[in-house]
mmCIF file with all atom_site columns, C-alpha atoms in Angstrom:
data_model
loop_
_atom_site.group_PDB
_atom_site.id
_atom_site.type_symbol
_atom_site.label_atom_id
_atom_site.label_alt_id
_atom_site.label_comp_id
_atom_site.label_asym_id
_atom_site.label_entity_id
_atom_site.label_seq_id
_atom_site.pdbx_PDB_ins_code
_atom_site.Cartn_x
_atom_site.Cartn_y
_atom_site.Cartn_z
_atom_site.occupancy
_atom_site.B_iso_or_equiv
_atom_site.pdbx_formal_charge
_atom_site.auth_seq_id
_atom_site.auth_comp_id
_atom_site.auth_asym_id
_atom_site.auth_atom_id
_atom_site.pdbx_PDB_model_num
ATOM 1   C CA . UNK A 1 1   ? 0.000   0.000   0.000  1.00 96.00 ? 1   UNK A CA 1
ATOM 2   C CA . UNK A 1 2   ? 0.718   3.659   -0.377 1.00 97.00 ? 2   UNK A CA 1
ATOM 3   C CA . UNK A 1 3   ? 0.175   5.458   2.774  1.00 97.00 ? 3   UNK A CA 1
ATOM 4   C CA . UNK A 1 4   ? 0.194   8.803   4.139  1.00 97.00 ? 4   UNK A CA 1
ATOM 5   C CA . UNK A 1 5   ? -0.309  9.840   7.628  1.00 96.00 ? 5   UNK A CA 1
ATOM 6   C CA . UNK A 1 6   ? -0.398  13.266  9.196  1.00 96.00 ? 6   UNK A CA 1
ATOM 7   C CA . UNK A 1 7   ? 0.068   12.937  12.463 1.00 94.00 ? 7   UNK A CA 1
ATOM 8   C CA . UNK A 1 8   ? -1.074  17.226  13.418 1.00 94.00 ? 8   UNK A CA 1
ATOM 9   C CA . UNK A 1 9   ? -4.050  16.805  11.534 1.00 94.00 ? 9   UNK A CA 1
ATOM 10  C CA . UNK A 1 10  ? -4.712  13.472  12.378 1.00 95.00 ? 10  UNK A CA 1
ATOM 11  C CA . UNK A 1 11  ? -5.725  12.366  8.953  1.00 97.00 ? 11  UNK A CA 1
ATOM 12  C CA . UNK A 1 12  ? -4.740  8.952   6.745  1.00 97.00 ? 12  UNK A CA 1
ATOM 13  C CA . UNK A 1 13  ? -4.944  8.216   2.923  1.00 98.00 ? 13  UNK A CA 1
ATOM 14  C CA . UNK A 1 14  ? -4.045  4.679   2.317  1.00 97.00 ? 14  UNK A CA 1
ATOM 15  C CA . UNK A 1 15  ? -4.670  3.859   -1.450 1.00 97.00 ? 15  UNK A CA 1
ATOM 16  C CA . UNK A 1 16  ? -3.515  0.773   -3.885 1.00 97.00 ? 16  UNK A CA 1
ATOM 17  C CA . UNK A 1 17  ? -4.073  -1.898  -0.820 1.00 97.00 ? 17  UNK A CA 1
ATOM 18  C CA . UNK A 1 18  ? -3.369  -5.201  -1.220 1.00 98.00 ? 18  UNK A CA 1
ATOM 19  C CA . UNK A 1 19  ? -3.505  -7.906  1.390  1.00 97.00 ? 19  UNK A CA 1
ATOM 20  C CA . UNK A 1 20  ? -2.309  -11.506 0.494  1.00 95.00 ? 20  UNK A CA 1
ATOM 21  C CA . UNK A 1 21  ? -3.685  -13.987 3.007  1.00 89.00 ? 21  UNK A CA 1
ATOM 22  C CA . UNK A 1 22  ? -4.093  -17.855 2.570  1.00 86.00 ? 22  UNK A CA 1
ATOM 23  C CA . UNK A 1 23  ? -6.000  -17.973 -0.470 1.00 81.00 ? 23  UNK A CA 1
ATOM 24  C CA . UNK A 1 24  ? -7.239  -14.676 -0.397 1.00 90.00 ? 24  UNK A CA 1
ATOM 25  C CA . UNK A 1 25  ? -6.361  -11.004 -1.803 1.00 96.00 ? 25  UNK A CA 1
ATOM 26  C CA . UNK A 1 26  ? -8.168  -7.913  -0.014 1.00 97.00 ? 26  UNK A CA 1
ATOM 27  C CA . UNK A 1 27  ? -7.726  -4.552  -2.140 1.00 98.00 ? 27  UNK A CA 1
ATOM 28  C CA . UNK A 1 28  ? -8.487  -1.351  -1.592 1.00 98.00 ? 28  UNK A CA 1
ATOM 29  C CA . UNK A 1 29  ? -8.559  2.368   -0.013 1.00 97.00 ? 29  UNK A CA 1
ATOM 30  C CA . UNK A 1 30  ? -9.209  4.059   3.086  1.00 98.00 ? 30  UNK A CA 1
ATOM 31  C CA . UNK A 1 31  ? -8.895  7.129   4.733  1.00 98.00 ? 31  UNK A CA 1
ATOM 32  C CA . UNK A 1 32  ? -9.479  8.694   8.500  1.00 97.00 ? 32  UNK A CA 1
ATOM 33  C CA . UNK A 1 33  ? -9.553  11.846  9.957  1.00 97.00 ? 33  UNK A CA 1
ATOM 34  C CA . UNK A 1 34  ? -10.052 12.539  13.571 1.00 95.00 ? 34  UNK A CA 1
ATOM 35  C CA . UNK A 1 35  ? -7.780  9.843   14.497 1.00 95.00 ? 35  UNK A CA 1
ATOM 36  C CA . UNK A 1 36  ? -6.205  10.394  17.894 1.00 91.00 ? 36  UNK A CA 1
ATOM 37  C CA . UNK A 1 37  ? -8.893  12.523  19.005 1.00 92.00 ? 37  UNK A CA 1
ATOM 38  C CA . UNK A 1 38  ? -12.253 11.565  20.520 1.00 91.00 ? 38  UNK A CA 1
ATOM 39  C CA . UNK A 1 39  ? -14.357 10.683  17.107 1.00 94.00 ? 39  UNK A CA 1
ATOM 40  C CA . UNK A 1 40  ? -12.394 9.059   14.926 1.00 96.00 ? 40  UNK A CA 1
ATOM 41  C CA . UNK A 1 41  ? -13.974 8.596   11.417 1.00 97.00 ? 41  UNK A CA 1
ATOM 42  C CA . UNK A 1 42  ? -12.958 6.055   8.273  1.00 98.00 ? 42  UNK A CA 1
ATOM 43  C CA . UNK A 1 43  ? -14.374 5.564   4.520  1.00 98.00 ? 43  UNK A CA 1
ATOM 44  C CA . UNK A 1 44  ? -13.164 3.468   2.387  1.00 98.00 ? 44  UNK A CA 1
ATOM 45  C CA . UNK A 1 45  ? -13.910 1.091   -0.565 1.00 98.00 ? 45  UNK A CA 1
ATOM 46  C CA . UNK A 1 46  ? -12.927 -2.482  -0.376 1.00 98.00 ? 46  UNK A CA 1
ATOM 47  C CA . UNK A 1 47  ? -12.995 -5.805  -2.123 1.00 98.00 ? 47  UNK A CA 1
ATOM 48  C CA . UNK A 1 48  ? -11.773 -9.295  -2.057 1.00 97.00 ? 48  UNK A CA 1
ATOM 49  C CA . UNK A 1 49  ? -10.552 -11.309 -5.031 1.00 97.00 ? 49  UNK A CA 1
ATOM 50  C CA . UNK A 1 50  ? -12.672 -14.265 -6.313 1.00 95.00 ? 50  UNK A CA 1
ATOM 51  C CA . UNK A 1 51  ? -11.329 -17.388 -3.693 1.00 94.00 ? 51  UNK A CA 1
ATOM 52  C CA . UNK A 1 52  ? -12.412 -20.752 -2.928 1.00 94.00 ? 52  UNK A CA 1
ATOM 53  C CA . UNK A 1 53  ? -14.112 -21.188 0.254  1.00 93.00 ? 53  UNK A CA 1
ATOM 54  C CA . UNK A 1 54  ? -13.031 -24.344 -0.028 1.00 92.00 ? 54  UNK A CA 1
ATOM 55  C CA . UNK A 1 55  ? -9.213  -24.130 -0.407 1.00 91.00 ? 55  UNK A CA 1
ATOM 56  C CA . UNK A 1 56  ? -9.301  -21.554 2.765  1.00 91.00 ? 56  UNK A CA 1
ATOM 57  C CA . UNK A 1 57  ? -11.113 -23.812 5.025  1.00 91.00 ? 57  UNK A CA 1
ATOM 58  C CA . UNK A 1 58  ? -8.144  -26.526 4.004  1.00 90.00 ? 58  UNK A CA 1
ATOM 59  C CA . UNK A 1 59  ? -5.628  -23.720 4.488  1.00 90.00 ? 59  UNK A CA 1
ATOM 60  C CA . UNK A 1 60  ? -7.276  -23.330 7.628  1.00 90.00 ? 60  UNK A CA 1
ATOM 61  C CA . UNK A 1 61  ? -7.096  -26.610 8.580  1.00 91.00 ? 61  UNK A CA 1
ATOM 62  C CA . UNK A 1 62  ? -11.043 -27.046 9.208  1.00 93.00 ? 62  UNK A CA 1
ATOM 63  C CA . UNK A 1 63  ? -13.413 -29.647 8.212  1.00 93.00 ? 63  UNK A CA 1
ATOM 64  C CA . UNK A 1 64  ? -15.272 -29.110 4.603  1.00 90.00 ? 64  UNK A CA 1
ATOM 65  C CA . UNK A 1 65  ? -19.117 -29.355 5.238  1.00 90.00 ? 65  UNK A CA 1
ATOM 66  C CA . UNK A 1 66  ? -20.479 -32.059 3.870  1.00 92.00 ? 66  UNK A CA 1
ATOM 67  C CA . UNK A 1 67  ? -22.509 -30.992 0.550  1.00 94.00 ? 67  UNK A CA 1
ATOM 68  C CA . UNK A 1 68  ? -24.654 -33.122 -1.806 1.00 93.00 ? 68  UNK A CA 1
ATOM 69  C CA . UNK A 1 69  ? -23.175 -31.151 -4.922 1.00 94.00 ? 69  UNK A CA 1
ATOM 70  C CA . UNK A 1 70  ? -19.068 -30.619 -4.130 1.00 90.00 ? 70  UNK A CA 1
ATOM 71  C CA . UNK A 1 71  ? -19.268 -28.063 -7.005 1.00 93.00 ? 71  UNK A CA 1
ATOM 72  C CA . UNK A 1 72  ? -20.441 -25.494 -4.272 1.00 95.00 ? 72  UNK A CA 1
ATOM 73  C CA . UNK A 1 73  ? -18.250 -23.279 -1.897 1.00 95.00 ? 73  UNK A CA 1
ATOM 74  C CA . UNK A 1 74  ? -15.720 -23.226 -4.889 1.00 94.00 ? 74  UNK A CA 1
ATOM 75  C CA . UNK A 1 75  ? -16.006 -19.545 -5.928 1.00 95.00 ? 75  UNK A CA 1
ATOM 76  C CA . UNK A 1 76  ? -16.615 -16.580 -3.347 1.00 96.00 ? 76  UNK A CA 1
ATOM 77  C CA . UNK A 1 77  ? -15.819 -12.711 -4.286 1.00 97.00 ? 77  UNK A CA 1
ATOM 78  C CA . UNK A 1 78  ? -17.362 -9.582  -2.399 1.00 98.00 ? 78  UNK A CA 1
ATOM 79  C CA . UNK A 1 79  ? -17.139 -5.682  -2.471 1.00 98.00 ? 79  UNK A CA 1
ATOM 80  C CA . UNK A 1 80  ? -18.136 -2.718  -0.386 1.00 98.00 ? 80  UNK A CA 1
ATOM 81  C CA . UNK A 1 81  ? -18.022 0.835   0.727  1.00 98.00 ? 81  UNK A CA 1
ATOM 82  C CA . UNK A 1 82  ? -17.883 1.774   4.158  1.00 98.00 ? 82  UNK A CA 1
ATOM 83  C CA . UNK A 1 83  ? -18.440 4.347   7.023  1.00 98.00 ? 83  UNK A CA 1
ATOM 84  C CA . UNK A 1 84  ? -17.030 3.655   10.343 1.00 97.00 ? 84  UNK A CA 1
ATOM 85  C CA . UNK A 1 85  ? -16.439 5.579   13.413 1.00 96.00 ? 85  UNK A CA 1
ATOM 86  C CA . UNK A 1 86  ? -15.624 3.697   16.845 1.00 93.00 ? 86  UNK A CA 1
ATOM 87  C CA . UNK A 1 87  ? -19.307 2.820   17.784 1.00 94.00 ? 87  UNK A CA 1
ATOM 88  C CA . UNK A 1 88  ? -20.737 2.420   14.806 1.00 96.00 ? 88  UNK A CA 1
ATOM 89  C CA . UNK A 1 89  ? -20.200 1.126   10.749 1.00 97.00 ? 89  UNK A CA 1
ATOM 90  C CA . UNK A 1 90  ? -22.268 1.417   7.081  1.00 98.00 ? 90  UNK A CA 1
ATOM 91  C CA . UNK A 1 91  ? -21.252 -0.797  4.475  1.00 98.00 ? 91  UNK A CA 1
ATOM 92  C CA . UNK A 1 92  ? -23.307 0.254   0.631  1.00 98.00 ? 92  UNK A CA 1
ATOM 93  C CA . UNK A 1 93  ? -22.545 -0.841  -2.807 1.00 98.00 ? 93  UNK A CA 1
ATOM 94  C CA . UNK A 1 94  ? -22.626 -4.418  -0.936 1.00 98.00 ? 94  UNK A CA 1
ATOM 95  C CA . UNK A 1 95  ? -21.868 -7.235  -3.307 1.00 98.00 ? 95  UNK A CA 1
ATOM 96  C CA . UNK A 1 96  ? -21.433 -10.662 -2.264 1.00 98.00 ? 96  UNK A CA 1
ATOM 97  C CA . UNK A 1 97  ? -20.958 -13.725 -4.574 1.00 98.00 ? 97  UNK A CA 1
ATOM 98  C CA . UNK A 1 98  ? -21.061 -16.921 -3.517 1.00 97.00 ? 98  UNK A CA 1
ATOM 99  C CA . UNK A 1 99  ? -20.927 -19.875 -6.405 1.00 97.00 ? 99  UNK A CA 1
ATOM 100 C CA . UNK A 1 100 ? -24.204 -18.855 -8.543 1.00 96.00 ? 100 UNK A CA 1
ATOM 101 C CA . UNK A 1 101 ? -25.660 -16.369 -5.906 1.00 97.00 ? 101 UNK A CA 1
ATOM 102 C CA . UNK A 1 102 ? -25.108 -12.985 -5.280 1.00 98.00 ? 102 UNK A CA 1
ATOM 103 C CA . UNK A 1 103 ? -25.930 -10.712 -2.454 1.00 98.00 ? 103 UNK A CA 1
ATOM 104 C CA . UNK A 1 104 ? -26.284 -6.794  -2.861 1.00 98.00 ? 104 UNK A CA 1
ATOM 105 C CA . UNK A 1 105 ? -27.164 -4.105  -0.654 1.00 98.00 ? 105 UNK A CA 1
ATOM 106 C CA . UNK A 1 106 ? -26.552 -2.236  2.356  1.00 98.00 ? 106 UNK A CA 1
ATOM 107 C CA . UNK A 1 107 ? -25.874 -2.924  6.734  1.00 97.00 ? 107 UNK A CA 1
ATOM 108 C CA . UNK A 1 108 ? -25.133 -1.183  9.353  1.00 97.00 ? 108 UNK A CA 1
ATOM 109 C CA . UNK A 1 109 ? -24.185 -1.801  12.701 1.00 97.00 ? 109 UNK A CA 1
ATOM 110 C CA . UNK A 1 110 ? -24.633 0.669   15.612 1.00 95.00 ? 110 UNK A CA 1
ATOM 111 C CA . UNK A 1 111 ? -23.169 0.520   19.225 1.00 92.00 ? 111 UNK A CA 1
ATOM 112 C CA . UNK A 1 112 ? -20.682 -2.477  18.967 1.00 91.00 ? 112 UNK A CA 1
ATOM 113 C CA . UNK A 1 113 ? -20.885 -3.104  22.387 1.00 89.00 ? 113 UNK A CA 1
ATOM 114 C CA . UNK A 1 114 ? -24.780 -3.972  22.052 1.00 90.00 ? 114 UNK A CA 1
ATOM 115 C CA . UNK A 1 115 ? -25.066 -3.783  18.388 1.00 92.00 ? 115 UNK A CA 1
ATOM 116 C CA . UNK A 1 116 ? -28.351 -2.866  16.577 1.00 96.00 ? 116 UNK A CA 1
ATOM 117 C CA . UNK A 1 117 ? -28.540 -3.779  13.237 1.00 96.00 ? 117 UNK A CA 1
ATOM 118 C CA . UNK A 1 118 ? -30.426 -2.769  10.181 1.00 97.00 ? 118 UNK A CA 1
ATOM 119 C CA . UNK A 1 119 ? -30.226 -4.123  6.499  1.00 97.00 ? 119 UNK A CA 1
ATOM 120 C CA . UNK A 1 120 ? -31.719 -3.816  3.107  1.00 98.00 ? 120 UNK A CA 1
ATOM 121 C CA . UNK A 1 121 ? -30.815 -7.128  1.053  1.00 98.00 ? 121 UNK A CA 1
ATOM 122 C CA . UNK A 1 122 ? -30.942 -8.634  -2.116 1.00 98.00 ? 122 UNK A CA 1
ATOM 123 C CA . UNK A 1 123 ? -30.365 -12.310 -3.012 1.00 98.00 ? 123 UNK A CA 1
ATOM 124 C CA . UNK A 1 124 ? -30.710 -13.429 -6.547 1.00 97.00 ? 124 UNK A CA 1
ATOM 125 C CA . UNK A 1 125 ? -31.257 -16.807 -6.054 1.00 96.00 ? 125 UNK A CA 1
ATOM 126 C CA . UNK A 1 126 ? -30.006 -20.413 -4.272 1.00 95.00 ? 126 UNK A CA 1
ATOM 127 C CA . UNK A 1 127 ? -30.470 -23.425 -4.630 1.00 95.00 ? 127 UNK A CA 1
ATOM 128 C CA . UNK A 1 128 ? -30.102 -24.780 -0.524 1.00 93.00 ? 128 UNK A CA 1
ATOM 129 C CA . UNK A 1 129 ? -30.300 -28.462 -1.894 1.00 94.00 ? 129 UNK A CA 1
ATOM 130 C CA . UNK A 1 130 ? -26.574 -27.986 -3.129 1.00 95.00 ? 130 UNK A CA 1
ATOM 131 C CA . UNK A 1 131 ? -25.360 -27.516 -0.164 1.00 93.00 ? 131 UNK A CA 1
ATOM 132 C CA . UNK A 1 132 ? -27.508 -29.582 2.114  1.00 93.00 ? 132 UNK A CA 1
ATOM 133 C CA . UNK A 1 133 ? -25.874 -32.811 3.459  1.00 92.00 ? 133 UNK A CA 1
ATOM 134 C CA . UNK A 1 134 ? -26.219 -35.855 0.308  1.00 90.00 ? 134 UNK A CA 1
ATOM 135 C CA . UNK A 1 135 ? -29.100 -37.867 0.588  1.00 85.00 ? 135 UNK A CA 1
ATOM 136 C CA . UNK A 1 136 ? -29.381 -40.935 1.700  1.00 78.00 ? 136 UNK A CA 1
ATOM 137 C CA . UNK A 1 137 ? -29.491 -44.007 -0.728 1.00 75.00 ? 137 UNK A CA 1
ATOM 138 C CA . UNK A 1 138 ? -33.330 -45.300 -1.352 1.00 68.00 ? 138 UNK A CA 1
ATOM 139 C CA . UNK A 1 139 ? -32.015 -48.705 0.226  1.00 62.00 ? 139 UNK A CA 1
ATOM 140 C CA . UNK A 1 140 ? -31.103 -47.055 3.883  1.00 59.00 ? 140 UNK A CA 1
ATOM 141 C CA . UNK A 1 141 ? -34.207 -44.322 3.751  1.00 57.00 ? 141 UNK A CA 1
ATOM 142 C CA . UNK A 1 142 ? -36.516 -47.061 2.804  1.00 60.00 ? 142 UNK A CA 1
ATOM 143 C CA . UNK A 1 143 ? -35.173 -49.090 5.494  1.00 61.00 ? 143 UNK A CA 1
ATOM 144 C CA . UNK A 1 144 ? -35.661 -46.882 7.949  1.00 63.00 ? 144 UNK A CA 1
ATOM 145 C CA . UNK A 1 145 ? -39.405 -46.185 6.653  1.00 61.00 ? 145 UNK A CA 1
ATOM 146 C CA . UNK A 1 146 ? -40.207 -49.814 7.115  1.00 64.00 ? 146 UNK A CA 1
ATOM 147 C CA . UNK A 1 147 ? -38.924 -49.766 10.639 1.00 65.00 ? 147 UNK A CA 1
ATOM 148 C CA . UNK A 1 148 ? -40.844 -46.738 11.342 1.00 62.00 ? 148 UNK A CA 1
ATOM 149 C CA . UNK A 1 149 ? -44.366 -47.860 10.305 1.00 62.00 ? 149 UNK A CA 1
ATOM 150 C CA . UNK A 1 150 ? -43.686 -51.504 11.051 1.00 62.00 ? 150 UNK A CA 1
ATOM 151 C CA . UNK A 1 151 ? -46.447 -52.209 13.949 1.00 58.00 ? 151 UNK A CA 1
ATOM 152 C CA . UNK A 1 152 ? -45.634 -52.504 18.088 1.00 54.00 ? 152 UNK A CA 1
ATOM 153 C CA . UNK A 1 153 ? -45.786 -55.839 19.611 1.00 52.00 ? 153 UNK A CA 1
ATOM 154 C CA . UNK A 1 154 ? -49.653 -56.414 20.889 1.00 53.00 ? 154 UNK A CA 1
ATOM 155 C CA . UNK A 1 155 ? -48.316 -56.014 24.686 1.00 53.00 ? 155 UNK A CA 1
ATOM 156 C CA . UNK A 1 156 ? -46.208 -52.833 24.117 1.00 50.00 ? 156 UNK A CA 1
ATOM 157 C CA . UNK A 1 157 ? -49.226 -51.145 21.873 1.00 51.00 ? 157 UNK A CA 1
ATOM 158 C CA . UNK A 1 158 ? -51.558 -51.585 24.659 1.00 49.00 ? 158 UNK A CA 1
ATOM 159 C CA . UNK A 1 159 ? -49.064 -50.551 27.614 1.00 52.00 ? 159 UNK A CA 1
ATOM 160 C CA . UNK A 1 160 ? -48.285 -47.625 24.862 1.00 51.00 ? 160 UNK A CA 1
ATOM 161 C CA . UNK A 1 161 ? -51.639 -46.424 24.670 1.00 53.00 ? 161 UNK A CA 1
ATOM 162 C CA . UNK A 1 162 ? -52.520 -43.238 25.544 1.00 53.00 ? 162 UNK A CA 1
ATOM 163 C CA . UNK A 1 163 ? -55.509 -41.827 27.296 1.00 53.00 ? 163 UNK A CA 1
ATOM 164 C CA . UNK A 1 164 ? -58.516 -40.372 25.450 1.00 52.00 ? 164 UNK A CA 1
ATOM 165 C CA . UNK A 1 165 ? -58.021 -36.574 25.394 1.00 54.00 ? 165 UNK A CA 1
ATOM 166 C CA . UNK A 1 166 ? -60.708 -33.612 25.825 1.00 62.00 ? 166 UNK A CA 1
ATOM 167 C CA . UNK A 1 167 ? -61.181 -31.398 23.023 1.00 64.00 ? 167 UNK A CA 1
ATOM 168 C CA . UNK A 1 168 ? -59.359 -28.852 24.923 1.00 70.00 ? 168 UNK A CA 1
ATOM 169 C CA . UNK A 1 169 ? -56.726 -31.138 25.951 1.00 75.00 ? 169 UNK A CA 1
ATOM 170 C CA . UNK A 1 170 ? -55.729 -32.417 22.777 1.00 74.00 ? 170 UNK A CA 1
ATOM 171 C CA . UNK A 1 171 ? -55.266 -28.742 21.294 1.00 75.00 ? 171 UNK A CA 1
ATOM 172 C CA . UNK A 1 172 ? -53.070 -28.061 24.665 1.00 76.00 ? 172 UNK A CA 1
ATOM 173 C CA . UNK A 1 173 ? -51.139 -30.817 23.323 1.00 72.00 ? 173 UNK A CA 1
ATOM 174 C CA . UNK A 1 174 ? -50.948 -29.596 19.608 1.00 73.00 ? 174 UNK A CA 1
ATOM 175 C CA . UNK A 1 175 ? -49.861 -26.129 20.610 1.00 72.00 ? 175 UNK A CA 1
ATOM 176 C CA . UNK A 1 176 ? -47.183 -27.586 22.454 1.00 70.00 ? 176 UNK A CA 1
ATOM 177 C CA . UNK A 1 177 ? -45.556 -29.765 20.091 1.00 67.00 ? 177 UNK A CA 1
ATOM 178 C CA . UNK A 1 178 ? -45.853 -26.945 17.292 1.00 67.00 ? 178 UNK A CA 1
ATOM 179 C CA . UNK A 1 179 ? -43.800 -24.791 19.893 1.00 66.00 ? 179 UNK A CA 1
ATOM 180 C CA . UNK A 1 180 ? -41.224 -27.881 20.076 1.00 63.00 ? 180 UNK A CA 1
ATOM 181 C CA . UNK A 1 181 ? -41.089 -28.096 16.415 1.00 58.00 ? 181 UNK A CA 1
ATOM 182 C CA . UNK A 1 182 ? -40.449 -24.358 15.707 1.00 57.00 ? 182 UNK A CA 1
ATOM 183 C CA . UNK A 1 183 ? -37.984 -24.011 18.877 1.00 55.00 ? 183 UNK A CA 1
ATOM 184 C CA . UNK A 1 184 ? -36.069 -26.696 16.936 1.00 64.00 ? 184 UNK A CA 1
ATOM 185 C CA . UNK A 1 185 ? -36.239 -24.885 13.495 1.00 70.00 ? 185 UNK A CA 1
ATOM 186 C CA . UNK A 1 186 ? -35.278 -21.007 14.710 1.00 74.00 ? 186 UNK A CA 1
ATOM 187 C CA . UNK A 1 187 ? -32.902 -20.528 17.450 1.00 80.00 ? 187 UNK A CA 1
ATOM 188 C CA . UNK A 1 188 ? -35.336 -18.769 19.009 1.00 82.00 ? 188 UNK A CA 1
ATOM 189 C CA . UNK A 1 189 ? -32.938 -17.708 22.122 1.00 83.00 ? 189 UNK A CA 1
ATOM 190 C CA . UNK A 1 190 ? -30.379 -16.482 19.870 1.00 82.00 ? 190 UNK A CA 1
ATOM 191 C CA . UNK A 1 191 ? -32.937 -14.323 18.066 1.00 82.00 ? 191 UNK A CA 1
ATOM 192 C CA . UNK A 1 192 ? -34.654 -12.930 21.001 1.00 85.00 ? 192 UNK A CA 1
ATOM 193 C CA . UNK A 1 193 ? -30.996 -11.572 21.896 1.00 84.00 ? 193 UNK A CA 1
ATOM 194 C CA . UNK A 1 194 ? -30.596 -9.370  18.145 1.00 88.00 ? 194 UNK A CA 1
ATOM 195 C CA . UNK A 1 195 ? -31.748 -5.738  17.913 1.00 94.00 ? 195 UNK A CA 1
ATOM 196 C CA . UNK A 1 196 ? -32.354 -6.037  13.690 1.00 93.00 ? 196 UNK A CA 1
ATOM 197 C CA . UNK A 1 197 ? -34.649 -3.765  11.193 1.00 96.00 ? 197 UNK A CA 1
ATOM 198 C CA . UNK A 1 198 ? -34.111 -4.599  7.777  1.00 96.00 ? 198 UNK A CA 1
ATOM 199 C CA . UNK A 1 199 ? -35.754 -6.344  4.749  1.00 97.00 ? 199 UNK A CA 1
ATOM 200 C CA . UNK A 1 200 ? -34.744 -9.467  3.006  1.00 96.00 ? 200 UNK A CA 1
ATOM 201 C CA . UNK A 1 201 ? -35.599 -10.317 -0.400 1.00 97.00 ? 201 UNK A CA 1
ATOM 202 C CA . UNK A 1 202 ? -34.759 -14.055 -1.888 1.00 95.00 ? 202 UNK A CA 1
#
C-alpha cells in the first residue's frame, strides 16, 4: 500500500491496498480523519478477489461441510463501501458472490458493544439443496421407513396407549408440540438476543 499519515491533523490516505492472506487477496482504499482525538472517522472502498471457500477452510485446517453437490463453496468474491467511526459502521454498494448467488445491498451496525442492526438485502437466487448434506441411498431411507411404520408388539401397543383426550386437551397438546417443532427450526434464544430492522428479499 501507499500510505500517508499526518500525524497534526490526524488524517490517513491509504490507497492501492493489497492484502495476500491464505487464499485470499483484499484490495483497496481508506482514509481517517479525527484519528487520535475523541471521534475518529474512516471511509473506504474495499474488495476481495474471487477465492475458494473451499481451499481456505483446508488452508485453515477445518473440516469441509459435507454438501450433496461438491461443485459449491468453490467460488466466493465480495465488495463494499464503508463508514465507520468507533461505535458504529455502514457498508453500501454491498456485493457478495457466492458460487451462482449474489448478495447486494446495504448494513449497518450501531453501538458495537450492544449492536443494533439494520439491512436492506438482495439475493438473486439459491439453490439450498446444493449444499444440504447428500441424501441418503433409497435402500437405507426405505429401510428406515419400514422400521418406522412396522407395527408394536400387541403387549407394548396396549401398555403404549394413551388416554382419550378432551377437546381442549388435545389442542393443549398440539400447541405444544408446534412450539417444540419451531424451537427446533429457529434458534429462538439467539434471536430474542438481536436488535435487527431490515428487509430481506430471496
Amino acid at each position: 500500500a501507499q500510505m500517508l499519515y499526518d500525524v497534526d491533523k490526524g488524517s490517513l490516505n491509504l490507497n492501492g491496498l493489497i492484502l495476500n492472506m491464505l487464499d485470499l487477496t483484499l484490495r483497496g482504499r481508506i482514509q481517517g480523519a479525527g484519528i487520535g482525538g475523541a471521534a475518529p472517522r474512516y471511509n473506504g472502498v474495499l474488495s476481495v478477489d474471487r477465492g475458494s471457500p473451499r481451499s481456505l477452510l483446508q488452508a485453515l485446517g477445518q473440516p469441509l461441510p459435507e454438501t450433496s453437490d461438491r461443485k459449491v463453496l468453490e467460488n466466493f468474491e465480495a465488495g463494499f463501501d464503508f463508514q465507520a467511526t468507533a461505535t458504529a459502521m455502514q457498508l453500501s454498494k454491498l456485493k457478495l458472490r457466492l458460487d451462482d448467488s449474489t448478495l447486494t445491498g446495504a448494513l449497518g451496525i450501531k453501538n458495537f458493544t450492544k449492536p443494533a442492526i439494520d439491512f436492506n438485502l438482495v439475493l438473486d437466487n439459491i439453490d439450498l439443496d446444493r449444499y444440504l448434506p447428500p441424501r441418503q441411498p433409497e435402500s437405507a431411507a426405505a429401510a428406515d421407513a419400514d422400521a418406522a411404520a412396522k407395527p408394536a408388539a400387541p403387549d407394548a401397543q396396549s401398555k403404549a396407549k394413551p388416554k382419550s383426550k378432551s377437546g381442549g386437551q388435545q389442542a393443549n397438546a398440539n400447541a405444544k408440540n408446534k412450539q417444540k417443532a419451531e424451537a427446533g427450526l429457529f434458534p429462538v434464544e439467539m434471536l430474542r438476543a438481536l436488535n435487527l430492522n431490515g428487509h430481506l428479499s430471496i
